[in-house]
Amino acid sequence: MTDRDPRAAGLASLAALIADETRAACLLALLDGRAWTAGELARHAEVAPSTLSEHLGKLVAGGLLAGERQGRHRYVRLADARVAQLVEELAAQVPADPLRQRPRNLRESSARSAMARGRTCYDHLAGRLGIALTDALTARGLLRQDTGFALTDAGLEWFGVVGITLDHGSRRPLARACLDWTERRPHLAGAAGAALCRHALDAGWCERIGSQRAVRVTPSGERALSSLLGLEVAGLG
């Protein structure tokens, strides 16, 4: 007879799976919500393709990644939104913010600044842009934060007026707080956060920068966000 929680072994295995710097680098890179090839991830993690392949096999077997093949190429992505939430929340617990450590060169410095200013967190917006959007929605009574994140009736109407379709049949919560690992404050996630991010990219309000998760607001996005939420993007610098 034992009082040990039967989940202990599984939790230990999951922690061990993540507790490798190369695998952690892959998981963080895949927070951009896109599928990457093994070669792309090997270059990003700065390891040999053969080494990376072994790590990917463990992550897929452990249920953290899902693999798919298109022609000659094999792609991997985060298994689902729950894995993305786990990785982002673990990253938020890192005591020292990696973006505030001294960059090795100008290119790295520029990339870090762009990531801090605005980026995707799996399928929703993060960084100063994500925080600013969350604050603007809250200030206008469209989002409540006092008892956890929740869209108000006015918020539901706002999404409809803007033309952003919300998936009410999804198993994931409509609105969820996600702790931003650079700003150390919560931004909007959940089905509403994903829908807002998707609309921002599809409508050309935001565009991706390079191969990383960084995004920037376009001139048309500046006008739209100013008109709809009174958001001054220039202040995000």
PDB file of C-alpha atoms in Angstrom:
ATOM      1  CA  MET A   1       0.000   0.000   0.000  1.00  0.00           C
ATOM      2  CA  THR A   2       1.365   3.416  -0.930  1.00  0.00           C
ATOM      3  CA  ASP A   3       0.053   6.964  -0.764  1.00  0.00           C
ATOM      4  CA  ARG A   4       2.172   8.094  -3.686  1.00  0.00           C
ATOM      5  CA  ASP A   5       0.186   9.916  -6.344  1.00  0.00           C
ATOM      6  CA  PRO A   6       0.023   7.646  -9.416  1.00  0.00           C
ATOM      7  CA  ARG A   7       0.721  10.680 -11.611  1.00  0.00           C
ATOM      8  CA  ALA A   8       4.167  11.203 -10.069  1.00  0.00           C
ATOM      9  CA  ALA A   9       6.021   8.964 -12.509  1.00  0.00           C
ATOM     10  CA  GLY A  10       4.345  10.573 -15.502  1.00  0.00           C
ATOM     11  CA  LEU A  11       5.111  14.079 -14.254  1.00  0.00           C
ATOM     12  CA  ALA A  12       8.748  13.152 -13.682  1.00  0.00           C
ATOM     13  CA  SER A  13       8.976  11.765 -17.228  1.00  0.00           C
ATOM     14  CA  LEU A  14       7.438  14.902 -18.689  1.00  0.00           C
ATOM     15  CA  ALA A  15       9.823  17.139 -16.744  1.00  0.00           C
ATOM     16  CA  ALA A  16      12.805  15.063 -17.897  1.00  0.00           C
ATOM     17  CA  LEU A  17      11.612  15.326 -21.493  1.00  0.00           C
ATOM     18  CA  ILE A  18      11.634  19.120 -21.351  1.00  0.00           C
ATOM     19  CA  ALA A  19      14.785  19.362 -19.223  1.00  0.00           C
ATOM     20  CA  ASP A  20      17.212  19.421 -22.144  1.00  0.00           C
ATOM     21  CA  GLU A  21      18.443  22.675 -23.673  1.00  0.00           C
ATOM     22  CA  THR A  22      18.161  21.490 -27.280  1.00  0.00           C
ATOM     23  CA  ARG A  23      14.634  20.168 -26.810  1.00  0.00           C
ATOM     24  CA  ALA A  24      13.672  23.330 -24.915  1.00  0.00           C
ATOM     25  CA  ALA A  25      14.989  25.458 -27.805  1.00  0.00           C
ATOM     26  CA  CYS A  26      12.822  23.487 -30.237  1.00  0.00           C
ATOM     27  CA  LEU A  27       9.709  23.864 -28.099  1.00  0.00           C
ATOM     28  CA  LEU A  28      10.238  27.609 -27.767  1.00  0.00           C
ATOM     29  CA  ALA A  29      10.787  28.018 -31.512  1.00  0.00           C
ATOM     30  CA  LEU A  30       7.584  26.111 -32.269  1.00  0.00           C
ATOM     31  CA  LEU A  31       5.606  28.573 -30.165  1.00  0.00           C
ATOM     32  CA  ASP A  32       5.243  30.529 -33.409  1.00  0.00           C
ATOM     33  CA  GLY A  33       2.415  28.106 -34.203  1.00  0.00           C
ATOM     34  CA  ARG A  34       3.936  26.958 -37.490  1.00  0.00           C
ATOM     35  CA  ALA A  35       5.354  23.614 -38.601  1.00  0.00           C
ATOM     36  CA  TRP A  36       9.146  23.450 -38.946  1.00  0.00           C
ATOM     37  CA  THR A  37      11.330  20.949 -40.768  1.00  0.00           C
ATOM     38  CA  ALA A  38      13.976  19.045 -38.839  1.00  0.00           C
ATOM     39  CA  GLY A  39      16.654  20.926 -40.774  1.00  0.00           C
ATOM     40  CA  GLU A  40      15.241  24.306 -39.800  1.00  0.00           C
ATOM     41  CA  LEU A  41      15.100  23.316 -36.141  1.00  0.00           C
ATOM     42  CA  ALA A  42      18.634  21.876 -36.260  1.00  0.00           C
ATOM     43  CA  ARG A  43      19.983  25.189 -37.554  1.00  0.00           C
ATOM     44  CA  HIS A  44      17.967  27.101 -34.966  1.00  0.00           C
ATOM     45  CA  ALA A  45      19.169  24.906 -32.091  1.00  0.00           C
ATOM     46  CA  GLU A  46      22.721  24.909 -33.497  1.00  0.00           C
ATOM     47  CA  VAL A  47      23.081  21.113 -33.452  1.00  0.00           C
ATOM     48  CA  ALA A  48      23.726  18.458 -36.092  1.00  0.00           C
ATOM     49  CA  PRO A  49      20.663  17.119 -37.951  1.00  0.00           C
ATOM     50  CA  SER A  50      21.302  13.606 -36.625  1.00  0.00           C
ATOM     51  CA  THR A  51      21.338  14.925 -33.044  1.00  0.00           C
ATOM     52  CA  LEU A  52      18.187  16.946 -33.610  1.00  0.00           C
ATOM     53  CA  SER A  53      16.382  13.944 -35.125  1.00  0.00           C
ATOM     54  CA  GLU A  54      16.929  11.969 -31.928  1.00  0.00           C
ATOM     55  CA  HIS A  55      15.523  14.785 -29.815  1.00  0.00           C
ATOM     56  CA  LEU A  56      12.483  15.191 -32.067  1.00  0.00           C
ATOM     57  CA  GLY A  57      11.774  11.479 -31.805  1.00  0.00           C
ATOM     58  CA  LYS A  58      11.609  11.772 -28.020  1.00  0.00           C
ATOM     59  CA  LEU A  59       9.351  14.829 -28.138  1.00  0.00           C
ATOM     60  CA  VAL A  60       6.953  13.148 -30.568  1.00  0.00           C
ATOM     61  CA  ALA A  61       6.912   9.932 -28.548  1.00  0.00           C
ATOM     62  CA  GLY A  62       6.258  11.971 -25.413  1.00  0.00           C
ATOM     63  CA  GLY A  63       3.231  13.635 -26.960  1.00  0.00           C
ATOM     64  CA  LEU A  64       4.649  17.166 -26.996  1.00  0.00           C
ATOM     65  CA  LEU A  65       5.113  17.332 -30.776  1.00  0.00           C
ATOM     66  CA  ALA A  66       3.127  16.038 -33.716  1.00  0.00           C
ATOM     67  CA  GLY A  67       4.848  15.060 -36.947  1.00  0.00           C
ATOM     68  CA  GLU A  68       3.586  15.182 -40.510  1.00  0.00           C
ATOM     69  CA  ARG A  69       5.165  14.472 -43.895  1.00  0.00           C
ATOM     70  CA  GLN A  70       4.686  16.449 -47.094  1.00  0.00           C
ATOM     71  CA  GLY A  71       6.573  15.027 -50.042  1.00  0.00           C
ATOM     72  CA  ARG A  72      10.211  14.563 -49.080  1.00  0.00           C
ATOM     73  CA  HIS A  73       9.975  16.812 -46.044  1.00  0.00           C
ATOM     74  CA  ARG A  74       9.018  15.898 -42.518  1.00  0.00           C
ATOM     75  CA  TYR A  75       7.488  18.661 -40.419  1.00  0.00           C
ATOM     76  CA  VAL A  76       6.852  18.921 -36.694  1.00  0.00           C
ATOM     77  CA  ARG A  77       4.640  21.252 -34.695  1.00  0.00           C
ATOM     78  CA  LEU A  78       3.475  21.525 -31.109  1.00  0.00           C
ATOM     79  CA  ALA A  79       0.887  18.828 -30.462  1.00  0.00           C
ATOM     80  CA  ASP A  80      -1.852  21.234 -29.379  1.00  0.00           C
ATOM     81  CA  ALA A  81      -2.675  24.456 -27.529  1.00  0.00           C
ATOM     82  CA  ARG A  82      -2.231  22.786 -24.139  1.00  0.00           C
ATOM     83  CA  VAL A  83       1.418  22.029 -24.913  1.00  0.00           C
ATOM     84  CA  ALA A  84       1.909  25.632 -26.045  1.00  0.00           C
ATOM     85  CA  GLN A  85       0.383  26.884 -22.785  1.00  0.00           C
ATOM     86  CA  LEU A  86       2.665  24.596 -20.769  1.00  0.00           C
ATOM     87  CA  VAL A  87       5.820  25.780 -22.566  1.00  0.00           C
ATOM     88  CA  GLU A  88       4.909  29.474 -22.355  1.00  0.00           C
ATOM     89  CA  GLU A  89       4.048  29.284 -18.657  1.00  0.00           C
ATOM     90  CA  LEU A  90       7.259  27.420 -17.860  1.00  0.00           C
ATOM     91  CA  ALA A  91       9.241  30.020 -19.815  1.00  0.00           C
ATOM     92  CA  ALA A  92       7.566  32.760 -17.757  1.00  0.00           C
ATOM     93  CA  GLN A  93       9.041  31.217 -14.597  1.00  0.00           C
ATOM     94  CA  VAL A  94      12.644  31.660 -15.772  1.00  0.00           C
ATOM     95  CA  PRO A  95      14.090  34.171 -13.247  1.00  0.00           C
ATOM     96  CA  ALA A  96      16.348  36.070 -15.663  1.00  0.00           C
ATOM     97  CA  ASP A  97      14.693  37.365 -18.826  1.00  0.00           C
ATOM     98  CA  PRO A  98      16.841  36.083 -21.745  1.00  0.00           C
ATOM     99  CA  LEU A  99      15.820  39.100 -23.833  1.00  0.00           C
ATOM    100  CA  ARG A 100      17.548  41.366 -21.312  1.00  0.00           C
ATOM    101  CA  GLN A 101      20.863  39.503 -21.407  1.00  0.00           C
ATOM    102  CA  ARG A 102      23.619  41.060 -23.480  1.00  0.00           C
ATOM    103  CA  PRO A 103      23.141  40.120 -27.180  1.00  0.00           C
ATOM    104  CA  ARG A 104      26.103  38.653 -29.052  1.00  0.00           C
ATOM    105  CA  ASN A 105      25.736  40.899 -32.106  1.00  0.00           C
ATOM    106  CA  LEU A 106      23.574  43.556 -33.750  1.00  0.00           C
ATOM    107  CA  ARG A 107      21.390  41.003 -35.530  1.00  0.00           C
ATOM    108  CA  GLU A 108      20.594  39.227 -32.272  1.00  0.00           C
ATOM    109  CA  SER A 109      19.913  42.560 -30.584  1.00  0.00           C
ATOM    110  CA  SER A 110      17.440  43.546 -33.306  1.00  0.00           C
ATOM    111  CA  ALA A 111      15.706  40.160 -33.147  1.00  0.00           C
ATOM    112  CA  ARG A 112      15.297  40.377 -29.378  1.00  0.00           C
ATOM    113  CA  SER A 113      13.898  43.894 -29.572  1.00  0.00           C
ATOM    114  CA  ALA A 114      11.387  42.804 -32.205  1.00  0.00           C
ATOM    115  CA  MET A 115      10.314  39.803 -30.116  1.00  0.00           C
ATOM    116  CA  ALA A 116       9.791  41.960 -27.047  1.00  0.00           C
ATOM    117  CA  ARG A 117       7.786  44.526 -29.023  1.00  0.00           C
ATOM    118  CA  GLY A 118       5.369  42.030 -30.582  1.00  0.00           C
ATOM    119  CA  ARG A 119       5.266  38.298 -31.294  1.00  0.00           C
ATOM    120  CA  THR A 120       2.964  35.335 -31.572  1.00  0.00           C
ATOM    121  CA  CYS A 121       2.593  33.040 -28.595  1.00  0.00           C
ATOM    122  CA  TYR A 122       1.510  29.887 -30.441  1.00  0.00           C
ATOM    123  CA  ASP A 123      -1.761  31.277 -31.828  1.00  0.00           C
ATOM    124  CA  HIS A 124      -2.252  34.600 -30.023  1.00  0.00           C
ATOM    125  CA  LEU A 125      -0.387  37.904 -29.733  1.00  0.00           C
ATOM    126  CA  ALA A 126       2.172  38.573 -27.013  1.00  0.00           C
ATOM    127  CA  GLY A 127       4.891  41.032 -26.054  1.00  0.00           C
ATOM    128  CA  ARG A 128       4.142  44.719 -25.607  1.00  0.00           C
ATOM    129  CA  LEU A 129       1.631  44.514 -28.472  1.00  0.00           C
ATOM    130  CA  GLY A 130      -0.292  41.682 -26.800  1.00  0.00           C
ATOM    131  CA  ILE A 131      -0.322  43.509 -23.464  1.00  0.00           C
ATOM    132  CA  ALA A 132      -1.462  46.772 -25.091  1.00  0.00           C
ATOM    133  CA  LEU A 133      -4.331  45.011 -26.881  1.00  0.00           C
ATOM    134  CA  THR A 134      -5.376  43.298 -23.652  1.00  0.00           C
ATOM    135  CA  ASP A 135      -5.293  46.596 -21.735  1.00  0.00           C
ATOM    136  CA  ALA A 136      -7.274  48.375 -24.465  1.00  0.00           C
ATOM    137  CA  LEU A 137      -9.969  45.682 -24.491  1.00  0.00           C
ATOM    138  CA  THR A 138     -10.184  45.889 -20.702  1.00  0.00           C
ATOM    139  CA  ALA A 139     -10.294  49.698 -20.578  1.00  0.00           C
ATOM    140  CA  ARG A 140     -13.239  49.688 -22.991  1.00  0.00           C
ATOM    141  CA  GLY A 141     -15.200  47.166 -20.965  1.00  0.00           C
ATOM    142  CA  LEU A 142     -14.820  44.452 -23.579  1.00  0.00           C
ATOM    143  CA  LEU A 143     -12.717  42.168 -21.383  1.00  0.00           C
ATOM    144  CA  ARG A 144     -12.836  41.536 -17.634  1.00  0.00           C
ATOM    145  CA  GLN A 145      -9.771  40.604 -15.618  1.00  0.00           C
ATOM    146  CA  ASP A 146     -11.095  40.894 -12.064  1.00  0.00           C
ATOM    147  CA  THR A 147     -12.231  37.272 -11.724  1.00  0.00           C
ATOM    148  CA  GLY A 148     -10.116  35.703 -14.421  1.00  0.00           C
ATOM    149  CA  PHE A 149     -10.276  36.631 -18.072  1.00  0.00           C
ATOM    150  CA  ALA A 150     -13.771  36.783 -19.588  1.00  0.00           C
ATOM    151  CA  LEU A 151     -15.312  38.637 -22.521  1.00  0.00           C
ATOM    152  CA  THR A 152     -18.218  40.860 -21.559  1.00  0.00           C
ATOM    153  CA  ASP A 153     -21.447  41.053 -23.549  1.00  0.00           C
ATOM    154  CA  ALA A 154     -20.046  44.225 -25.117  1.00  0.00           C
ATOM    155  CA  GLY A 155     -16.873  42.302 -25.929  1.00  0.00           C
ATOM    156  CA  LEU A 156     -18.756  39.532 -27.688  1.00  0.00           C
ATOM    157  CA  GLU A 157     -20.614  42.176 -29.687  1.00  0.00           C
ATOM    158  CA  TRP A 158     -17.345  43.968 -30.530  1.00  0.00           C
ATOM    159  CA  PHE A 159     -15.805  40.830 -31.994  1.00  0.00           C
ATOM    160  CA  GLY A 160     -18.900  40.349 -34.144  1.00  0.00           C
ATOM    161  CA  VAL A 161     -18.949  43.950 -35.355  1.00  0.00           C
ATOM    162  CA  VAL A 162     -15.253  43.790 -36.291  1.00  0.00           C
ATOM    163  CA  GLY A 163     -15.923  40.573 -38.206  1.00  0.00           C
ATOM    164  CA  ILE A 164     -13.878  38.266 -35.987  1.00  0.00           C
ATOM    165  CA  THR A 165     -15.540  34.856 -35.725  1.00  0.00           C
ATOM    166  CA  LEU A 166     -15.345  33.192 -32.323  1.00  0.00           C
ATOM    167  CA  ASP A 167     -15.410  29.411 -32.024  1.00  0.00           C
ATOM    168  CA  HIS A 168     -17.954  28.900 -29.243  1.00  0.00           C
ATOM    169  CA  GLY A 169     -17.891  25.147 -29.765  1.00  0.00           C
ATOM    170  CA  SER A 170     -14.203  24.790 -28.957  1.00  0.00           C
ATOM    171  CA  ARG A 171     -13.134  22.855 -25.879  1.00  0.00           C
ATOM    172  CA  ARG A 172     -10.649  25.571 -25.005  1.00  0.00           C
ATOM    173  CA  PRO A 173     -11.841  28.559 -22.948  1.00  0.00           C
ATOM    174  CA  LEU A 174     -13.100  31.562 -24.882  1.00  0.00           C
ATOM    175  CA  ALA A 175     -10.763  33.894 -22.972  1.00  0.00           C
ATOM    176  CA  ARG A 176      -7.752  32.891 -20.900  1.00  0.00           C
ATOM    177  CA  ALA A 177      -4.919  34.781 -19.251  1.00  0.00           C
ATOM    178  CA  CYS A 178      -1.439  33.812 -20.461  1.00  0.00           C
ATOM    179  CA  LEU A 179       1.521  35.139 -18.479  1.00  0.00           C
ATOM    180  CA  ASP A 180       3.765  37.088 -20.849  1.00  0.00           C
ATOM    181  CA  TRP A 181       7.357  35.984 -20.284  1.00  0.00           C
ATOM    182  CA  THR A 182       8.902  39.303 -21.342  1.00  0.00           C
ATOM    183  CA  GLU A 183       6.386  41.688 -19.787  1.00  0.00           C
ATOM    184  CA  ARG A 184       5.554  39.535 -16.735  1.00  0.00           C
ATOM    185  CA  ARG A 185       1.895  40.449 -17.115  1.00  0.00           C
ATOM    186  CA  PRO A 186      -1.012  38.453 -18.565  1.00  0.00           C
ATOM    187  CA  HIS A 187      -2.143  38.860 -22.150  1.00  0.00           C
ATOM    188  CA  LEU A 188      -5.281  37.510 -23.842  1.00  0.00           C
ATOM    189  CA  ALA A 189      -5.173  33.871 -24.956  1.00  0.00           C
ATOM    190  CA  GLY A 190      -7.855  31.249 -25.490  1.00  0.00           C
ATOM    191  CA  ALA A 191     -10.203  31.054 -28.479  1.00  0.00           C
ATOM    192  CA  ALA A 192     -10.728  34.842 -28.487  1.00  0.00           C
ATOM    193  CA  GLY A 193      -6.992  35.556 -28.422  1.00  0.00           C
ATOM    194  CA  ALA A 194      -6.428  33.106 -31.261  1.00  0.00           C
ATOM    195  CA  ALA A 195      -9.252  34.600 -33.339  1.00  0.00           C
ATOM    196  CA  LEU A 196      -7.940  38.140 -32.811  1.00  0.00           C
ATOM    197  CA  CYS A 197      -4.403  37.126 -33.833  1.00  0.00           C
ATOM    198  CA  ARG A 198      -5.632  35.256 -36.907  1.00  0.00           C
ATOM    199  CA  HIS A 199      -7.747  38.230 -37.970  1.00  0.00           C
ATOM    200  CA  ALA A 200      -4.858  40.655 -37.413  1.00  0.00           C
ATOM    201  CA  LEU A 201      -2.622  38.609 -39.716  1.00  0.00           C
ATOM    202  CA  ASP A 202      -5.280  37.831 -42.331  1.00  0.00           C
ATOM    203  CA  ALA A 203      -6.502  41.444 -42.479  1.00  0.00           C
ATOM    204  CA  GLY A 204      -2.949  42.750 -42.782  1.00  0.00           C
ATOM    205  CA  TRP A 205      -2.998  44.568 -39.450  1.00  0.00           C
ATOM    206  CA  CYS A 206       0.160  42.678 -38.495  1.00  0.00           C
ATOM    207  CA  GLU A 207       2.862  40.901 -40.446  1.00  0.00           C
ATOM    208  CA  ARG A 208       5.522  38.396 -39.464  1.00  0.00           C
ATOM    209  CA  ILE A 209       9.161  39.429 -39.402  1.00  0.00           C
ATOM    210  CA  GLY A 210      11.667  36.927 -40.775  1.00  0.00           C
ATOM    211  CA  SER A 211      11.640  33.330 -39.578  1.00  0.00           C
ATOM    212  CA  GLN A 212      11.049  34.059 -35.914  1.00  0.00           C
ATOM    213  CA  ARG A 213       7.796  34.684 -34.014  1.00  0.00           C
ATOM    214  CA  ALA A 214       8.165  38.446 -34.124  1.00  0.00           C
ATOM    215  CA  VAL A 215       5.370  40.475 -35.701  1.00  0.00           C
ATOM    216  CA  ARG A 216       4.952  44.165 -36.388  1.00  0.00           C
ATOM    217  CA  VAL A 217       1.904  46.325 -36.897  1.00  0.00           C
ATOM    218  CA  THR A 218       1.440  47.612 -40.457  1.00  0.00           C
ATOM    219  CA  PRO A 219       0.281  51.139 -41.332  1.00  0.00           C
ATOM    220  CA  SER A 220      -3.232  49.814 -42.029  1.00  0.00           C
ATOM    221  CA  GLY A 221      -3.089  48.002 -38.698  1.00  0.00           C
ATOM    222  CA  GLU A 222      -2.149  51.205 -36.922  1.00  0.00           C
ATOM    223  CA  ARG A 223      -5.216  52.930 -38.376  1.00  0.00           C
ATOM    224  CA  ALA A 224      -7.521  50.008 -37.568  1.00  0.00           C
ATOM    225  CA  LEU A 225      -6.323  49.563 -33.991  1.00  0.00           C
ATOM    226  CA  SER A 226      -6.464  53.298 -33.359  1.00  0.00           C
ATOM    227  CA  SER A 227     -10.024  53.490 -34.687  1.00  0.00           C
ATOM    228  CA  LEU A 228     -11.320  50.345 -32.993  1.00  0.00           C
ATOM    229  CA  LEU A 229      -9.467  50.454 -29.669  1.00  0.00           C
ATOM    230  CA  GLY A 230      -7.768  53.822 -29.438  1.00  0.00           C
ATOM    231  CA  LEU A 231      -4.428  52.020 -29.467  1.00  0.00           C
ATOM    232  CA  GLU A 232      -1.375  54.128 -30.329  1.00  0.00           C
ATOM    233  CA  VAL A 233       1.099  51.610 -31.755  1.00  0.00           C
ATOM    234  CA  ALA A 234       3.943  54.157 -31.780  1.00  0.00           C
ATOM    235  CA  GLY A 235       3.946  54.011 -27.993  1.00  0.00           C
ATOM    236  CA  LEU A 236       4.899  50.336 -28.013  1.00  0.00           C
ATOM    237  CA  GLY A 237       8.492  51.091 -29.165  1.00  0.00           C
TER     238      GLY A 237
END
